[in-house]
């Protein structure tokens, strides 16, 4: 499952594969993926970029045998963590998602498992957490990690699972969401729903965590060009004080899109999604009802 073999936490250019984007070698053959899903039809495919040390989809993997989750993280230790999903339908991939036309990128590993990023900390920004839970305000370790392009991944999944639905893409990459999305190019048209993290803050507020992180308007504008509209945003439970949100976008050009509600907050004993227009009670979403940087709250608001 790990195409980029190197010692955890270290840079090893000589260990890089000859063809960085050889997704045929990275992912399991179509027949084997089907077998993992116990031959249920149709398969549901999720991509979890920035999966950290425990995928938010862990409960769903344990309770829904038709689901396959491609879990991606720039740090191998997160993919091998004892709390990471052990399901055979969790396909771990090591790499950082970026549109950059090179093989590797500098990655800043902060104290917290959930706060690795390709972006530098914003000067004068807030210090979030401390010690092993620091997201900013600490001195991060600097690593060299491999880059992958999202369009290559989506194309590979479609080729191996042509009759199955890529219904959900989750992005939590600490301010690099737009960079990753741009690498998806036209292949994003094959995705039903996208959930991503973003801060709703002005420059004057000094609440921005990372240099160059896009705001809601920049994400809205780009995703509109590939057929997505924002549906709603929810508060990130632990970082509401810095106006960090999880925003849901749905494909409005594709026919028969899966209607999905999803949360970016941890749900240990229940699903992170609800299907259908009537959201189920088990999925509580703390909707954002007023934005500082946009007036549009979302199609479902």
XYZ file of C-alpha atoms in Angstrom:
301
model
C 0.000 0.000 0.000
C 2.946 2.384 0.544
C 4.578 3.324 -2.759
C 6.993 5.857 -1.256
C 9.270 3.656 0.874
C 11.406 5.531 3.326
C 12.102 5.692 7.038
C 9.310 7.349 9.017
C 9.970 11.045 9.556
C 13.000 11.190 7.287
C 13.722 12.355 3.783
C 15.066 9.765 1.354
C 15.199 10.964 -2.280
C 17.016 7.823 -3.378
C 14.097 5.746 -2.068
C 11.590 7.452 -4.361
C 10.087 5.259 -7.102
C 11.162 5.757 -10.693
C 7.617 6.792 -11.640
C 6.120 8.827 -8.820
C 2.554 8.705 -10.102
C 2.395 4.980 -10.944
C -1.060 4.577 -9.431
C -1.476 1.196 -11.130
C 1.191 -0.129 -8.790
C -0.190 1.827 -5.840
C -3.804 0.635 -5.777
C -5.048 -2.930 -5.621
C -6.376 -4.539 -8.840
C -10.080 -4.031 -9.524
C -10.896 -7.696 -8.860
C -9.184 -7.582 -5.475
C -10.923 -4.343 -4.483
C -14.263 -5.930 -5.316
C -13.416 -8.954 -3.212
C -12.562 -6.687 -0.281
C -16.023 -5.175 -0.519
C -17.600 -8.654 -0.314
C -18.987 -8.390 -3.822
C -21.648 -5.871 -2.801
C -22.977 -3.649 -5.594
C -22.696 -0.788 -6.014
C -19.492 -0.029 -4.194
C -19.201 3.344 -2.486
C -15.787 4.976 -2.777
C -14.539 7.741 -0.509
C -11.217 9.596 -0.651
C -9.954 10.882 2.700
C -7.038 13.289 2.186
C -5.423 14.307 5.449
C -6.723 11.205 7.193
C -4.359 11.726 10.174
C -3.857 8.888 12.690
C -7.510 7.746 12.634
C -9.787 8.198 9.642
C -13.125 9.859 10.377
C -14.587 7.084 8.222
C -13.512 4.308 10.641
C -17.025 3.653 11.991
C -18.445 3.577 8.461
C -15.791 1.090 7.345
C -16.636 -1.184 10.259
C -20.387 -1.101 9.635
C -20.764 -0.794 5.839
C -19.228 -3.578 3.795
C -19.909 -1.814 0.474
C -17.559 1.050 1.375
C -13.952 1.532 0.271
C -11.926 4.419 1.706
C -8.644 5.572 0.189
C -6.937 7.194 3.188
C -4.105 9.573 2.328
C -1.631 11.301 4.615
C 1.781 12.866 4.121
C 3.138 11.130 7.222
C 3.444 7.359 7.149
C 3.353 7.083 10.929
C -0.267 8.259 10.817
C -1.207 5.525 8.364
C 0.517 2.904 10.515
C -0.777 4.282 13.836
C -2.351 1.748 16.196
C -5.616 3.704 16.139
C -5.819 3.828 12.348
C -8.528 1.763 10.671
C -7.553 -1.899 10.287
C -10.266 -2.642 7.761
C -9.036 -4.361 4.575
C -11.212 -1.818 2.735
C -9.086 1.050 4.046
C -6.413 1.622 1.402
C -3.583 3.742 2.862
C -1.572 6.001 0.590
C 1.411 8.127 1.610
C 1.746 11.539 -0.017
C 0.869 15.241 -0.063
C -1.751 16.491 -2.531
C -0.549 19.435 -4.625
C -0.737 20.854 -8.126
C 3.007 21.588 -8.024
C 4.963 20.153 -10.941
C 7.684 18.462 -8.902
C 8.211 15.213 -7.021
C 8.485 16.392 -3.415
C 7.457 19.253 -1.155
C 8.555 20.633 2.216
C 6.131 19.586 4.931
C 5.856 21.148 8.396
C 4.958 18.633 11.106
C 3.621 20.411 14.176
C 3.155 18.806 17.588
C -0.448 17.745 16.983
C -1.168 14.713 14.797
C -3.803 16.744 12.998
C -1.717 19.808 12.114
C 0.863 18.889 9.496
C 0.885 21.277 6.534
C 2.731 22.405 3.424
C 2.202 26.043 4.449
C 4.234 28.163 6.826
C 2.604 29.507 9.959
C 1.221 33.023 9.508
C 3.260 35.753 11.188
C 1.342 37.163 14.137
C -1.283 34.432 13.947
C -2.815 32.671 16.946
C -0.989 29.947 18.871
C -3.269 26.898 18.908
C -2.515 24.117 21.389
C 0.800 23.385 23.052
C 3.321 20.587 23.362
C 2.168 17.401 21.623
C -1.138 19.125 20.762
C 0.349 22.244 19.168
C -1.024 23.254 15.769
C 0.809 26.575 15.660
C 3.094 28.479 18.002
C 5.626 25.638 18.186
C 8.689 24.932 16.032
C 7.598 22.285 13.517
C 9.809 19.525 12.187
C 10.619 20.037 8.518
C 10.219 16.969 6.323
C 10.461 16.230 2.618
C 7.413 14.305 1.426
C 6.244 13.011 -1.977
C 3.620 14.864 -3.993
C 0.689 13.307 -5.805
C -1.860 14.887 -8.141
C -5.538 14.332 -7.393
C -6.482 13.855 -11.041
C -4.171 10.843 -11.303
C -5.757 9.245 -8.252
C -9.350 9.812 -9.381
C -8.589 8.563 -12.886
C -7.009 5.416 -11.467
C -10.010 4.738 -9.244
C -12.427 5.237 -12.142
C -10.414 2.888 -14.318
C -10.472 0.135 -11.688
C -14.049 0.704 -10.539
C -15.778 2.020 -13.675
C -19.342 1.128 -12.636
C -19.048 2.329 -9.045
C -19.614 5.725 -7.502
C -16.983 8.125 -6.181
C -19.439 9.764 -3.827
C -17.288 11.621 -1.311
C -13.969 13.486 -1.153
C -12.867 14.798 2.253
C -10.049 17.348 2.409
C -8.333 18.412 5.634
C -4.858 19.600 4.667
C -4.383 22.665 6.840
C -4.800 25.497 4.363
C -3.635 23.669 1.215
C -7.137 22.635 0.115
C -7.232 24.859 -2.987
C -3.798 23.679 -4.126
C -4.981 20.081 -3.870
C -8.269 20.758 -5.663
C -6.459 22.440 -8.558
C -4.525 19.216 -9.086
C -7.862 17.439 -9.607
C -8.566 19.346 -12.843
C -11.364 17.874 -14.983
C -11.417 14.649 -12.973
C -13.278 16.467 -10.180
C -16.376 16.258 -12.376
C -16.610 12.568 -11.432
C -16.915 13.299 -7.693
C -20.361 13.737 -6.079
C -19.535 15.659 -2.891
C -16.556 17.467 -1.346
C -16.126 18.300 2.340
C -13.240 20.624 3.157
C -11.846 22.724 5.986
C -11.515 26.510 5.729
C -11.228 29.541 8.008
C -13.826 32.300 7.776
C -11.510 35.145 8.813
C -10.363 38.504 7.480
C -6.719 39.502 7.161
C -7.263 42.269 9.715
C -8.460 39.771 12.337
C -4.996 38.158 12.593
C -6.744 34.809 13.144
C -5.402 33.130 10.009
C -3.226 30.127 10.802
C -1.203 29.701 7.599
C 0.416 31.918 4.990
C -1.412 31.831 1.675
C -4.380 29.759 2.884
C -7.456 30.425 0.699
C -10.706 31.818 2.047
C -14.274 30.768 1.347
C -14.661 33.022 -1.704
C -11.570 31.614 -3.417
C -12.762 28.048 -2.833
C -16.292 28.903 -3.997
C -14.956 30.502 -7.173
C -12.711 27.604 -8.126
C -15.227 24.897 -7.332
C -17.881 26.743 -9.324
C -15.701 26.370 -12.431
C -15.805 22.574 -12.050
C -19.508 22.363 -11.238
C -19.711 22.457 -7.434
C -21.793 24.695 -5.180
C -21.484 25.152 -1.456
C -24.348 23.551 0.456
C -23.577 24.484 4.067
C -20.772 25.013 6.550
C -20.530 23.633 10.088
C -18.317 24.760 12.945
C -15.164 22.812 13.706
C -15.895 21.770 17.279
C -12.422 22.414 18.676
C -11.396 25.565 16.795
C -14.533 27.668 16.682
C -12.612 30.513 18.358
C -10.583 30.955 15.167
C -13.642 30.474 12.938
C -12.538 27.181 11.424
C -15.313 25.547 9.408
C -16.068 22.353 7.527
C -17.904 23.240 4.308
C -19.837 20.844 2.090
C -19.953 21.230 -1.710
C -22.063 19.157 -4.104
C -21.718 18.549 -7.824
C -24.588 20.381 -9.538
C -23.680 19.386 -13.097
C -23.503 15.640 -12.678
C -26.719 13.627 -12.950
C -27.920 11.335 -10.140
C -25.534 12.770 -7.565
C -25.647 11.069 -4.159
C -27.358 13.455 -1.741
C -25.119 13.473 1.281
C -24.788 15.276 4.596
C -21.375 14.943 6.230
C -19.439 16.226 9.216
C -15.746 16.926 9.653
C -16.025 16.511 13.417
C -15.107 13.214 15.076
C -17.940 10.693 15.477
C -16.588 7.699 17.421
C -19.752 5.616 17.624
C -21.799 6.622 14.591
C -21.571 7.448 10.897
C -20.015 10.687 9.693
C -22.640 10.907 6.917
C -26.387 10.800 6.377
C -27.958 9.925 3.015
C -31.027 11.562 1.500
C -32.517 15.041 1.675
C -33.900 14.475 5.167
C -30.855 14.415 7.437
C -31.012 11.696 10.107
C -31.075 12.752 13.762
C -27.879 10.867 14.654
C -25.844 13.297 12.528
C -25.762 16.572 14.409
C -24.397 19.464 12.386
C -23.651 22.767 14.105
C -24.479 24.947 11.110
C -22.775 28.307 10.602
C -25.553 30.873 10.328
C -23.459 33.953 9.664
C -20.187 34.338 7.785
C -17.655 37.157 8.059
C -16.177 36.813 4.573
C -19.235 35.835 2.492
C -22.981 36.493 2.419
C -24.087 33.208 0.827
C -24.585 30.507 3.503
C -25.168 27.603 1.116
C -27.901 26.071 -1.025
C -29.327 24.021 1.851
C -29.371 26.979 4.231
